[in-house]
Structure formats: C-alpha cells, structure tokens
PDB file of C-alpha atoms in Angstrom:
ATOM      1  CA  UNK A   1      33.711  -1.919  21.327  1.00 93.00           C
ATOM      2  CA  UNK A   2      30.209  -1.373  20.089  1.00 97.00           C
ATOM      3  CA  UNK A   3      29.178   1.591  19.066  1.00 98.00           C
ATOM      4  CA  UNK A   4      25.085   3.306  17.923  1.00 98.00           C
ATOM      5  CA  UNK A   5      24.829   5.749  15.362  1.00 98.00           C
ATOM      6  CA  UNK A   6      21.645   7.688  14.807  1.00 98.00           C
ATOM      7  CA  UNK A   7      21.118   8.450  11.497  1.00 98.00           C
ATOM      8  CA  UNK A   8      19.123  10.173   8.329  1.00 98.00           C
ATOM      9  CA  UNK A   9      19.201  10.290   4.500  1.00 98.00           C
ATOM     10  CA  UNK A  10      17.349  11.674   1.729  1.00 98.00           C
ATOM     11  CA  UNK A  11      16.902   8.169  -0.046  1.00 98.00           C
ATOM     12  CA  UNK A  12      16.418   9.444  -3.785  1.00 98.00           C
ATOM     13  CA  UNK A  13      19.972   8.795  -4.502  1.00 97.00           C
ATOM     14  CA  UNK A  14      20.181   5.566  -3.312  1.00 98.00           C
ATOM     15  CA  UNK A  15      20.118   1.692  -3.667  1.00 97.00           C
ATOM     16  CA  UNK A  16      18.645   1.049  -0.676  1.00 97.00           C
ATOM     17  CA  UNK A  17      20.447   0.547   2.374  1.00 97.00           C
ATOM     18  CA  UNK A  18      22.294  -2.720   1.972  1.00 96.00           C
ATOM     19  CA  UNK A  19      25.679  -2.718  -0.387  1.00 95.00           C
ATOM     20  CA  UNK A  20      24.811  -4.253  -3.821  1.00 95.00           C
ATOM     21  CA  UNK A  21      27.858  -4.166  -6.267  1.00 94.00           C
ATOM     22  CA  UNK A  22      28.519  -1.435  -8.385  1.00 95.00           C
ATOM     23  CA  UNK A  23      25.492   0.424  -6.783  1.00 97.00           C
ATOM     24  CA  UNK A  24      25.171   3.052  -4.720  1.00 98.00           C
ATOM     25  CA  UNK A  25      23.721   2.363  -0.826  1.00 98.00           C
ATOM     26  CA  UNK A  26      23.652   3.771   2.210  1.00 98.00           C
ATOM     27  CA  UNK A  27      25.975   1.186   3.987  1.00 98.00           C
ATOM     28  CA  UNK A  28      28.547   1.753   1.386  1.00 98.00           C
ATOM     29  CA  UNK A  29      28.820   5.227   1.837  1.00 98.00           C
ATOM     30  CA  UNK A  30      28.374   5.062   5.841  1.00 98.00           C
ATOM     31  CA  UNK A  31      30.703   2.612   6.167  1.00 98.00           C
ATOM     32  CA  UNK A  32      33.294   3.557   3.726  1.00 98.00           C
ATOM     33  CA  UNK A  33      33.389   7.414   5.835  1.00 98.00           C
ATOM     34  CA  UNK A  34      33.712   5.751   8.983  1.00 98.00           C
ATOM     35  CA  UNK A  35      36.579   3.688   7.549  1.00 98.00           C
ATOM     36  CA  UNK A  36      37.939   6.713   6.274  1.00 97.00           C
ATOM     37  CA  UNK A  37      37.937   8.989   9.216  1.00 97.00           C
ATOM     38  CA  UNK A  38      38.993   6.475  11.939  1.00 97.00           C
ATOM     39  CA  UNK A  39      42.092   5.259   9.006  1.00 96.00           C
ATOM     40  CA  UNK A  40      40.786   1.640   8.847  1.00 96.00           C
ATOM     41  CA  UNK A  41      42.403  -0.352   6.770  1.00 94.00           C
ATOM     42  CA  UNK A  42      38.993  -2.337   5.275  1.00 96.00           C
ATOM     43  CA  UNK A  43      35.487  -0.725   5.660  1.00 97.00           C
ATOM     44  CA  UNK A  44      33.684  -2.081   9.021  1.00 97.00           C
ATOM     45  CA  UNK A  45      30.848  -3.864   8.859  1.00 97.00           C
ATOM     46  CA  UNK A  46      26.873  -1.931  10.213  1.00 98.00           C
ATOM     47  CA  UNK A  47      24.263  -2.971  11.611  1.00 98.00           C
ATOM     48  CA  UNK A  48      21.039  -1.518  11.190  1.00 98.00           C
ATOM     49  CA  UNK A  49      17.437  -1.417  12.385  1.00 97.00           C
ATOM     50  CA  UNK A  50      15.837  -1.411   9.582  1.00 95.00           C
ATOM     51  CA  UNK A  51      17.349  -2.400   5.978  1.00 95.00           C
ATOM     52  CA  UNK A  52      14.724   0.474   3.846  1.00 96.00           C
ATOM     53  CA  UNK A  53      14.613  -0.147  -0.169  1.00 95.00           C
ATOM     54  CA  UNK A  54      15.513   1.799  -2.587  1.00 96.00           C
ATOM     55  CA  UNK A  55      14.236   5.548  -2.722  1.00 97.00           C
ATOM     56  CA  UNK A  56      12.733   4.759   0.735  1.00 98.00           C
ATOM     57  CA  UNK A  57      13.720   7.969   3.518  1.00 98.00           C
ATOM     58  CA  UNK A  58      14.732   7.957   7.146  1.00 98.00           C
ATOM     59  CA  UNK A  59      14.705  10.529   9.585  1.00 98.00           C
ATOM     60  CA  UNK A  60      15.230   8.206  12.716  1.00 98.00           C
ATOM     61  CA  UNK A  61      17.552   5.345  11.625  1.00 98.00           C
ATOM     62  CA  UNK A  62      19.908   3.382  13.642  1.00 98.00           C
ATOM     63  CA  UNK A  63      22.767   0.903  13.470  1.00 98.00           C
ATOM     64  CA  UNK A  64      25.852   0.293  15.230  1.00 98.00           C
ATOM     65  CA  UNK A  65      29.551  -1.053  14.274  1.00 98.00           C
ATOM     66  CA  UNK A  66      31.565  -3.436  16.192  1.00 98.00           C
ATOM     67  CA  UNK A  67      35.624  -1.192  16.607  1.00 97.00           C
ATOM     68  CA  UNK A  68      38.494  -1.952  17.841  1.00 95.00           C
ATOM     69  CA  UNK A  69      38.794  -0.659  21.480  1.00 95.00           C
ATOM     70  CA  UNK A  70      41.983   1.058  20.860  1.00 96.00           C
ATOM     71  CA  UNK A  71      40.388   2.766  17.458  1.00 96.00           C
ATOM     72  CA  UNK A  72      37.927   3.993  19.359  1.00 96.00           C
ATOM     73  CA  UNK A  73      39.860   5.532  22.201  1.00 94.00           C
ATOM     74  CA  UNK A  74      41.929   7.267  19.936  1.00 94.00           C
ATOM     75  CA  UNK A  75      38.883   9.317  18.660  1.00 93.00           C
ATOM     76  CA  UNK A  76      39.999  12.777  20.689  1.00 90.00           C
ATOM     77  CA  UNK A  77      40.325  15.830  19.613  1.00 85.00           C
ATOM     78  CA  UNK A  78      42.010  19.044  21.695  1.00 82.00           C
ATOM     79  CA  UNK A  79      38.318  20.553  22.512  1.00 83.00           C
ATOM     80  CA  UNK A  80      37.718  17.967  25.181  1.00 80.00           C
ATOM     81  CA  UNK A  81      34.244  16.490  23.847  1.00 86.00           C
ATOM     82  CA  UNK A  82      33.271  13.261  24.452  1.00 93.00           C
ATOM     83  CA  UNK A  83      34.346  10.591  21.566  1.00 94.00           C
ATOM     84  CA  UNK A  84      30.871   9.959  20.026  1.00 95.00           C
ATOM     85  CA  UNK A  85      31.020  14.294  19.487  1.00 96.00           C
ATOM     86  CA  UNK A  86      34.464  14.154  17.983  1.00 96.00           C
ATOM     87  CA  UNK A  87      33.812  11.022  15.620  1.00 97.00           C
ATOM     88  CA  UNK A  88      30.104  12.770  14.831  1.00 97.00           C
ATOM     89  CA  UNK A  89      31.827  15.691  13.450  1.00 96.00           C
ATOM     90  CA  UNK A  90      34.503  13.854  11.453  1.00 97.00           C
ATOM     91  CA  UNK A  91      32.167  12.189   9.520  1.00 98.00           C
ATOM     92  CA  UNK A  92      30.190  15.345   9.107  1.00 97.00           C
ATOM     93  CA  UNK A  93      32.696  16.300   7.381  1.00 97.00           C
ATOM     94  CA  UNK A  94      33.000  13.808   4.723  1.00 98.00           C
ATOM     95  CA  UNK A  95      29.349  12.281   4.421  1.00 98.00           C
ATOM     96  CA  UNK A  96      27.127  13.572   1.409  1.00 98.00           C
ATOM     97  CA  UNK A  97      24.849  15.700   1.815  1.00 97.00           C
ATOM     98  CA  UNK A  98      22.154  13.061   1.486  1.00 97.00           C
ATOM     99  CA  UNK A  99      23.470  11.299   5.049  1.00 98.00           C
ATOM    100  CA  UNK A 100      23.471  13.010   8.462  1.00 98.00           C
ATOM    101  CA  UNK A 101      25.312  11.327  11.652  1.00 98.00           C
ATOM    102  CA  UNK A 102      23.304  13.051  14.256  1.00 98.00           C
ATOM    103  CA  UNK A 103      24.096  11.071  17.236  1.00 98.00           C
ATOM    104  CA  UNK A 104      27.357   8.682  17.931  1.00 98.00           C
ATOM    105  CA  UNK A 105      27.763   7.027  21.601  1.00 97.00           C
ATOM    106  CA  UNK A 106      28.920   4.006  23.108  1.00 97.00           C
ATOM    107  CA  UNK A 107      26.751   1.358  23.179  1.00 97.00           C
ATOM    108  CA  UNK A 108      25.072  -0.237  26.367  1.00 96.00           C
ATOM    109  CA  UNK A 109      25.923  -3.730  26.849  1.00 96.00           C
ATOM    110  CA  UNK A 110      23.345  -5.976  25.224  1.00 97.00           C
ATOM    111  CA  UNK A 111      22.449  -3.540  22.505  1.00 98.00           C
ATOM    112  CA  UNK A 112      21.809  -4.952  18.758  1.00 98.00           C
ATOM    113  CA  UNK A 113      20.379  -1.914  16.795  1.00 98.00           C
ATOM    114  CA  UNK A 114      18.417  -4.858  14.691  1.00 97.00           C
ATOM    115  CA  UNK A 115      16.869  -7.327  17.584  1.00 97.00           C
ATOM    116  CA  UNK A 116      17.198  -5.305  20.707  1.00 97.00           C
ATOM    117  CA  UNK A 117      14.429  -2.845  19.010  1.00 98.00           C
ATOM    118  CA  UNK A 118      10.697  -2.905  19.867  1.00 97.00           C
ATOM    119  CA  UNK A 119       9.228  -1.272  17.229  1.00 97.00           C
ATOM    120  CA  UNK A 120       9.747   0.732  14.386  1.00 98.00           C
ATOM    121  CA  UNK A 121       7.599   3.693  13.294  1.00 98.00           C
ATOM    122  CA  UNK A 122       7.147   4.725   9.375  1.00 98.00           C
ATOM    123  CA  UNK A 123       4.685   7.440   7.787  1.00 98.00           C
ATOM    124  CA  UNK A 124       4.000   7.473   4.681  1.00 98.00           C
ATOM    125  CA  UNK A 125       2.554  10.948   2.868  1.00 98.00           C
ATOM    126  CA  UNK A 126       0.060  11.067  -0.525  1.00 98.00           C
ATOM    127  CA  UNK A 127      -0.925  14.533  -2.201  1.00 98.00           C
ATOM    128  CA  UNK A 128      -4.652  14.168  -3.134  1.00 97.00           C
ATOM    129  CA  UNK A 129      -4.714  17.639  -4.585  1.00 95.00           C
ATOM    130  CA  UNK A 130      -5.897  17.863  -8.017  1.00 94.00           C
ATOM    131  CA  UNK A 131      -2.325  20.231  -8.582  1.00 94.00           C
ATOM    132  CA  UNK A 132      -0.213  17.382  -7.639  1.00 94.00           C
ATOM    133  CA  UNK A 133       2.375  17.510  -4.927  1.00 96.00           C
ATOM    134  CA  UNK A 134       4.542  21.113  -4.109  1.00 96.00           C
ATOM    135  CA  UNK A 135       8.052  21.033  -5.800  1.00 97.00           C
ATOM    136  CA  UNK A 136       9.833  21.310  -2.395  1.00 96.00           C
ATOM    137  CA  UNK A 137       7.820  17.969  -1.343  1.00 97.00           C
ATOM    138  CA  UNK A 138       8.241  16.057  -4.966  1.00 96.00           C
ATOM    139  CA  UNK A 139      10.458  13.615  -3.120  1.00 97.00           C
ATOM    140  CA  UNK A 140       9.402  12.885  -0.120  1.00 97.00           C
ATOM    141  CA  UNK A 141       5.574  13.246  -0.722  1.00 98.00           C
ATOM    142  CA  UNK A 142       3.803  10.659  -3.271  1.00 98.00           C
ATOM    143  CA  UNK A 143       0.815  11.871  -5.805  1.00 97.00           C
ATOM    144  CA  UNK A 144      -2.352  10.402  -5.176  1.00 96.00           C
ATOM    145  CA  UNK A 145      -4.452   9.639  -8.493  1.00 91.00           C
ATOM    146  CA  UNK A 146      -7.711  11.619  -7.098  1.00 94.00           C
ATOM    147  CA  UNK A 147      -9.047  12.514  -3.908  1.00 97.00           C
ATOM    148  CA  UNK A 148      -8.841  10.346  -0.659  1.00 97.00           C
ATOM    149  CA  UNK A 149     -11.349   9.367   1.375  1.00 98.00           C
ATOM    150  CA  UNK A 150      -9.313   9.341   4.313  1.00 98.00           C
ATOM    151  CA  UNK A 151     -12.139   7.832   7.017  1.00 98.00           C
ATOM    152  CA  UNK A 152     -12.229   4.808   5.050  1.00 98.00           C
ATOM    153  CA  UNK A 153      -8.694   4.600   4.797  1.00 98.00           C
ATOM    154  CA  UNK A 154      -8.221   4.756   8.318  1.00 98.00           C
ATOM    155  CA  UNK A 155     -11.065   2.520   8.906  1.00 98.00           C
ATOM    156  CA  UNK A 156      -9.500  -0.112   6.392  1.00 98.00           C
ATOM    157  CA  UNK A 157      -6.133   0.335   8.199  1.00 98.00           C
ATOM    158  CA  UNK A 158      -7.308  -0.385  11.435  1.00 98.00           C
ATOM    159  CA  UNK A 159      -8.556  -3.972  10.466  1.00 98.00           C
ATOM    160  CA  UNK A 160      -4.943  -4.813   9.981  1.00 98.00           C
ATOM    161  CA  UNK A 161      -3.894  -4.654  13.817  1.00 98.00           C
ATOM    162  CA  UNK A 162      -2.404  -6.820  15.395  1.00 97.00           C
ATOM    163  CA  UNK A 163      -0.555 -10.469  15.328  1.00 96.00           C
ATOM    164  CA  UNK A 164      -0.972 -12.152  11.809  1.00 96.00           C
ATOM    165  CA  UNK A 165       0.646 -13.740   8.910  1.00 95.00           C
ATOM    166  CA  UNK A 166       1.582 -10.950   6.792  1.00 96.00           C
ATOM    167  CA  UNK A 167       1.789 -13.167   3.955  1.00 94.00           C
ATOM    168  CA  UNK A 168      -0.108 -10.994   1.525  1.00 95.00           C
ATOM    169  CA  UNK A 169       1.744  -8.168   1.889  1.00 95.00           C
ATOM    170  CA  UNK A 170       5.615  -9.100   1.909  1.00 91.00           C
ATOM    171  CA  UNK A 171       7.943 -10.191  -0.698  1.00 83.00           C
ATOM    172  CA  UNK A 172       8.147 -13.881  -0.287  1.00 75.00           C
ATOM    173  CA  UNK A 173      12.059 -14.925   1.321  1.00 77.00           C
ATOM    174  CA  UNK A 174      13.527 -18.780   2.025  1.00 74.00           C
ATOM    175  CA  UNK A 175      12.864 -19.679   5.301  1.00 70.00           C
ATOM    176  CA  UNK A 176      11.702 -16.393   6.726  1.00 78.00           C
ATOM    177  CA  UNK A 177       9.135 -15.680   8.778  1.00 87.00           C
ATOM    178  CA  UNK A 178       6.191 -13.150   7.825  1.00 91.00           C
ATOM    179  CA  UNK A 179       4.543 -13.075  11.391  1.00 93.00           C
ATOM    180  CA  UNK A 180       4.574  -9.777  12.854  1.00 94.00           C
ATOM    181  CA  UNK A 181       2.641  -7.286  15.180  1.00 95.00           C
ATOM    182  CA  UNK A 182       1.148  -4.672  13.588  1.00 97.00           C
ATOM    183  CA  UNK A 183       0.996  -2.800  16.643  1.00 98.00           C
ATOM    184  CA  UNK A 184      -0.635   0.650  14.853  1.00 98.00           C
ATOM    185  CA  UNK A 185      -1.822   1.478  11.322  1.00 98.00           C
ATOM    186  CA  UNK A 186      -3.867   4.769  11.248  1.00 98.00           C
ATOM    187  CA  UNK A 187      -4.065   7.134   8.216  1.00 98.00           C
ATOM    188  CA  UNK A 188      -5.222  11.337   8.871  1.00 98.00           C
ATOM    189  CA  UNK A 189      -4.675  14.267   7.259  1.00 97.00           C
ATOM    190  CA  UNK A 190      -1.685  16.471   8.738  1.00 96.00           C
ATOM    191  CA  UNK A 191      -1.142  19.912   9.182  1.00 95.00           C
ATOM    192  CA  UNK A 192       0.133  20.441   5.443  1.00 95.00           C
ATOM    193  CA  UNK A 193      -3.097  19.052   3.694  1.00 96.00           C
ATOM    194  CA  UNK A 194      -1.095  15.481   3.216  1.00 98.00           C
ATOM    195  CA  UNK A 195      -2.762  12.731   3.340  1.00 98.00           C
ATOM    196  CA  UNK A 196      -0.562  10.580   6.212  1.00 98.00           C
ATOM    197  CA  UNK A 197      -0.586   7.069   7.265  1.00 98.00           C
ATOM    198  CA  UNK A 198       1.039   6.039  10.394  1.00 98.00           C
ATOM    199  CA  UNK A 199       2.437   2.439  11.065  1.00 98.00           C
ATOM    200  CA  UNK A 200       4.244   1.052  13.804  1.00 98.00           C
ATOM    201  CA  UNK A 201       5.211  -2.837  14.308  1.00 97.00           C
ATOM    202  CA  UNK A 202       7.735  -5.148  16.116  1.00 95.00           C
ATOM    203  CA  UNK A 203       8.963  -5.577  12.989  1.00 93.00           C
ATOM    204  CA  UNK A 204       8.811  -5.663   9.008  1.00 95.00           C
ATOM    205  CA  UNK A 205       8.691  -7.772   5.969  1.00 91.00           C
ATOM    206  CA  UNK A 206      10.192  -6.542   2.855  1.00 88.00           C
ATOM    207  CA  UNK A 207       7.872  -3.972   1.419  1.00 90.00           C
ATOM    208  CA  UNK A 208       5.018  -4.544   3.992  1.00 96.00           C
ATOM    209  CA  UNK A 209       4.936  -1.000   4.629  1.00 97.00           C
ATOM    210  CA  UNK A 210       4.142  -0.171   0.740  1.00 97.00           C
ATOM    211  CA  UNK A 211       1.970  -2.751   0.587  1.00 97.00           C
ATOM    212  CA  UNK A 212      -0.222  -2.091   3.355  1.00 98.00           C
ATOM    213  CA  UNK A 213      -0.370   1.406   1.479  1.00 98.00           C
ATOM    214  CA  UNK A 214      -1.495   0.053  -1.748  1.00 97.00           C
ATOM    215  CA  UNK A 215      -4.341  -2.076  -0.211  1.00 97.00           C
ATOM    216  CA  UNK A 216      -6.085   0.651   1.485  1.00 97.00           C
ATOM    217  CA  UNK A 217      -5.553   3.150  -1.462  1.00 97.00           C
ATOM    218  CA  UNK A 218      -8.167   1.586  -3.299  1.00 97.00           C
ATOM    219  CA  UNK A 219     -10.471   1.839  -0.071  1.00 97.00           C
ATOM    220  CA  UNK A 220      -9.845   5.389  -0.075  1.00 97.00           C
ATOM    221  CA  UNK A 221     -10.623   6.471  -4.011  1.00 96.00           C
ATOM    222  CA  UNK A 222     -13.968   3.749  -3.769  1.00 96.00           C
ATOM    223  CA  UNK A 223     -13.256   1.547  -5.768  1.00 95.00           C
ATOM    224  CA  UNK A 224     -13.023  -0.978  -2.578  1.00 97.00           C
ATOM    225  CA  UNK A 225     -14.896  -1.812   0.313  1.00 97.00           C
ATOM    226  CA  UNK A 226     -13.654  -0.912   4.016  1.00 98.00           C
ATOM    227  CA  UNK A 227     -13.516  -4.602   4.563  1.00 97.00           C
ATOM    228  CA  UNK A 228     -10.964  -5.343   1.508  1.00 97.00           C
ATOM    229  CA  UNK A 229      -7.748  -5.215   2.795  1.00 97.00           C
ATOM    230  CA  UNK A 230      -8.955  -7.658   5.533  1.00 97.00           C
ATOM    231  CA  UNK A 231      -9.891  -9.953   2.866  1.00 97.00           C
ATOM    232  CA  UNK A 232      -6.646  -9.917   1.175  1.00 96.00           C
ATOM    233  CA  UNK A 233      -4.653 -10.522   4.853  1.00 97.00           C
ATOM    234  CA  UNK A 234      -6.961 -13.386   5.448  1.00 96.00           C
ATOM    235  CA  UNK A 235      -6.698 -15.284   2.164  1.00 94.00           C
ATOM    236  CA  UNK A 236      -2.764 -15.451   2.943  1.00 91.00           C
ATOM    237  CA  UNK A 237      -1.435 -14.681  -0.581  1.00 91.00           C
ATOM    238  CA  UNK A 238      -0.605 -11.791  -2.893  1.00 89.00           C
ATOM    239  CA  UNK A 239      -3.327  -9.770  -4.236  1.00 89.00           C
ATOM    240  CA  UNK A 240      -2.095  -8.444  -8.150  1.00 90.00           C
ATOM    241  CA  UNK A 241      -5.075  -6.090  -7.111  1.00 89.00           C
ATOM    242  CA  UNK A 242      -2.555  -4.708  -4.316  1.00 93.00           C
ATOM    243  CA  UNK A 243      -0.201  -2.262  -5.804  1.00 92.00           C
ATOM    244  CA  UNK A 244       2.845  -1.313  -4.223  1.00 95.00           C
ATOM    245  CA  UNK A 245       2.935   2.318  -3.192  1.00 97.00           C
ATOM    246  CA  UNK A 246       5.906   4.124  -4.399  1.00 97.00           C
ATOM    247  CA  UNK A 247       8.803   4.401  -2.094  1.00 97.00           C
ATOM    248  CA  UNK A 248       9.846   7.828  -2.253  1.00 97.00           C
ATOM    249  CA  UNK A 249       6.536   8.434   0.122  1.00 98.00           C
ATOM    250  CA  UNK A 250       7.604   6.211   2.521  1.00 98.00           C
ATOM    251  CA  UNK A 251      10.312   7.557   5.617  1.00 98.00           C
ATOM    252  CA  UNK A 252      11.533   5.543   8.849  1.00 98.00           C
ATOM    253  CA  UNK A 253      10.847   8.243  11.490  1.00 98.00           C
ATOM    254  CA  UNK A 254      11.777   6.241  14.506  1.00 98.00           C
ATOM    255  CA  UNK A 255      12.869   3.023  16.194  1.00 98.00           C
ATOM    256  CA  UNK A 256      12.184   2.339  19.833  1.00 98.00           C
ATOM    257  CA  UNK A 257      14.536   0.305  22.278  1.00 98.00           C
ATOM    258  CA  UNK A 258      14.029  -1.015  25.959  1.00 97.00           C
ATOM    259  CA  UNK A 259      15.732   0.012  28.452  1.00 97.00           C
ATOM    260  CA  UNK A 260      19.451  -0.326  29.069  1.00 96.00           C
ATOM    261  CA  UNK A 261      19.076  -3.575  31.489  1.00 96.00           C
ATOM    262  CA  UNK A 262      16.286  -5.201  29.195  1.00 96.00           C
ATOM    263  CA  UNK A 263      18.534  -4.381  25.779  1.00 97.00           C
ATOM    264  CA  UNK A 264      20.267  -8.289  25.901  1.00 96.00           C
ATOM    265  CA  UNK A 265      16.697 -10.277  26.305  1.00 96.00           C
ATOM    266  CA  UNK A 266      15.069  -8.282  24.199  1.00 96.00           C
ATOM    267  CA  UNK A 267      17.863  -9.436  21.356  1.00 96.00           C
ATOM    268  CA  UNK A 268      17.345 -12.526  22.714  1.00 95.00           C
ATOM    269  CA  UNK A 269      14.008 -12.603  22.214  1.00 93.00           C
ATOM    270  CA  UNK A 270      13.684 -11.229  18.844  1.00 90.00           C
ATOM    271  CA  UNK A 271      16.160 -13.772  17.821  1.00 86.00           C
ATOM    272  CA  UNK A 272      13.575 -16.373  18.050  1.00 80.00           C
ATOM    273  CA  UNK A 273      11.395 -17.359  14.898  1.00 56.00           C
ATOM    274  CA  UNK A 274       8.070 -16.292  14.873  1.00 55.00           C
ATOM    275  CA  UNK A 275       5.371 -19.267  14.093  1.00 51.00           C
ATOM    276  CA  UNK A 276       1.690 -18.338  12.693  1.00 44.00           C
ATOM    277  CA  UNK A 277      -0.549 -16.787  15.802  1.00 47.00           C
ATOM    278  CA  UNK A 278      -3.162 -19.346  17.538  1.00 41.00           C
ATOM    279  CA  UNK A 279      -5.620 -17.139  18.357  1.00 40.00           C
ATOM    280  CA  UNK A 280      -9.034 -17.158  19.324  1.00 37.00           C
ATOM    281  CA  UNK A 281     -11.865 -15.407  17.240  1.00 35.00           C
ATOM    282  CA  UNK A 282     -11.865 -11.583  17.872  1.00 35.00           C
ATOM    283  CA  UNK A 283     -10.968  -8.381  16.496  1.00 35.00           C
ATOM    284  CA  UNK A 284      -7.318  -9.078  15.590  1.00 32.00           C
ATOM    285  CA  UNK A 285      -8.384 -12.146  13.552  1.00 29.00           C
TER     286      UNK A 285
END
C-alpha cells in the first residue's frame, strides 16, 4: 500500500534530508514517527521528491512510504475520518516542531513522489538592506553583502533557461547525469523588500539551486557582466569564482505531478538517463 505525505520543516536543525549516522535528518525523524505511531517493528523506508541539504527549508515537500495493507487499514479512529486524517494527526502529535505532516492520502497507482514529478519549484530570499536581515527572518532569509541590482540579476538568470549540461553548477556524482531543464529562473523583489529568485526545473543536481544563486550574485553587486553566468554554463566546469549561496535562504515551495492516469509514464520516463542536449543554435544554447 503506497502512501503520499505532504510535508514542511524548518531546516536549521537538520542534516539534510537523507539519514547520515549519528546525525540528525529529516528522514530519520519522519520515518522513525511513522514507525512509532503505526507500532512498526523497524522504521519504513521514504521516498522523497527532492533530497534538500543541510539547513535547506521546505514548505511543499513530498514523499511517500510503501505499508503493509493491513497496517494501513488499521489506521481508524472512533471520529470516522478518513485514514490519511487519522494517521496525519498521530504524527502531529509526536513530530518536532520543526516537521509538519500536512497532508496524508493513499496514493494513485503509478505514483513515485521522486520520478512521477514534473517539476520542482524553489525561491531563494537575500536582504540587501544595509541593516541586515529582520530577526524573525534570520533563518530563512540570507544577507546580501551590499545592494542588488536586481534587473541584472534577473537578466543574468534568464540566460540559464532551458535544456543544458549543468555541469558548472552541480557537485560532481559517479555516473550521474547533470542534464536538466531549467524550465524558469527569474529573480524580483517581493512584497517584503527581499530580494527573491524563483527557479523551477524537471529536476536538480546537488546544490544547483545555490549555485545558480552564487553566479548571478556577482551580476547583481557589478562586479560581473550580465553575460557571466552564461559563460560559466558554457565552459562546462566549476567556476572557484562561483560561490555557493548559503542554504538557509534556499526553501522547496512546491513539486508538481501529472495527472492521476499519466503518474506511471511519467516515472517511467524520468527513469531514463538524460544524455547532453543536441540542439541547434538559439536562445537556450
């Protein structure tokens, strides 16, 4: 029986996501309440959409967990609510505060909360204000060193779109893949004076989103050209002038899925290694 959870956590007190010995990680403690409230005998084993490093937020994760049938149809309580309700509250009531369940159902057939998704949205916040960030934001909201130009940023950023070889921006891993569709990269200033980028894509390297931060940081305090970060994509290898942005900026706000009769193919799909796009001259090149 497969079943989604939808999921945040304040990442400051945290590994990461994935369970590293003798640390302290999201999966751990997930998986370790739901073995507790459904009186497992051995934590079970998540899935997730998007493994996020250490430090790094998430307002709109998602995973899912392979039960038992019969463990699952003994989640009841005497109110009547539907099983993903009951098993929601019960681990309400033994998460941290740093973890919220706030959706549990029964998965549609087909669904992998890793390769059924299309896309995954991030933002990422800087303080340019010469006072630094607010207290109430000092952990979700990362200092900028002086003020941004945030045109250029966005101008930088858009250069990015698109199918390439993310090479230059993602920790280097045996036998993986760093293809992916940048399908939107656009920085603006929000309604609370932050300075916010927004990026979407099919999928991500490890710390491509920080990454494509630091390259167009340098755009936006002028000590770069617009046309920089392009550079760095196209010469295919890390840039020491590319600084990794700090990670307690960064949040996974969303992940997209098809719908329910496309879940399976998509998986399918997504299962399939990317090779280096063939294509012709244009913008995306």
């Amino acid at each position: 029986m497969r079943v989604r959870l939808d999921l945040g956590y304040d990442g400051t007190g945290f590994r990461g996501w994935a369970r590293q010995p003798g640390l302290r990680t999201v999966q751990e403690t997930l998986e370790d309440a739901l073995a507790r409230v459904l009186r497992l005998q051995a934590p079970p084993v998540t899935v997730v959409a998007g493994r996020t490093d250490a430090g790094v937020h998430a307002t709109g994760q998602v995973c899912h967990v392979d039960l038992p049938r019969t463990v699952w149809l003994a989640v009841r309580d005497r109110s009547g609510s539907a099983r993903g309700e009951v098993l929601r509250r019960r681990l309400a009531g033994v998460l941290p505060d740093d973890v919220v369940v706030t959706r549990v159902t029964a998965a549609a057939p087909g669904f992998d909360a890793r390769f059924s998704a299309l896309r995954r949205r991030y933002a990422y916040r800087l303080a340019d204000d010469p006072a630094g960030v607010p207290p109430l934001r000092r952990w979700d909201v990362a200092r900028a060193r002086g003020p941004l130009d945030v045109a250029a940023m966005d101008a930088a950023a858009r250069t990015l779109e698109g199918l390439h070889d993310f090479a230059a921006f993602c920790r280097p891993r045996s036998g993986a893949t760093t293809v992916r569709t940048l399908l939107e990269y656009r920085w603006s200033r929000d309604a609370d004076g932050f300075v916010t980028a927004r990026v979407v894509a099919d999928a991500f390297c490890h710390s491509m989103v920080r990454a494509l931060v630091g390259a167009v940081l340098p755009v936006g305090s002028r000590r770069r050209p617009v046309d920089w970060p392009r550079q760095v994509l196209d010469a295919g290898v890390r840039d020491p002038a590319v600084e990794v942005a700090p990670a307690h900026g960064l949040v996974l706000e969303e992940v997209v899925y098809p719908g329910d009769a496309d879940l399976a193919e998509r998986a399918r799909v997504a299962r399939r290694r990317r090779d280096e796009p063939q294509c012709p001259p244009g913008p995306d090149r």
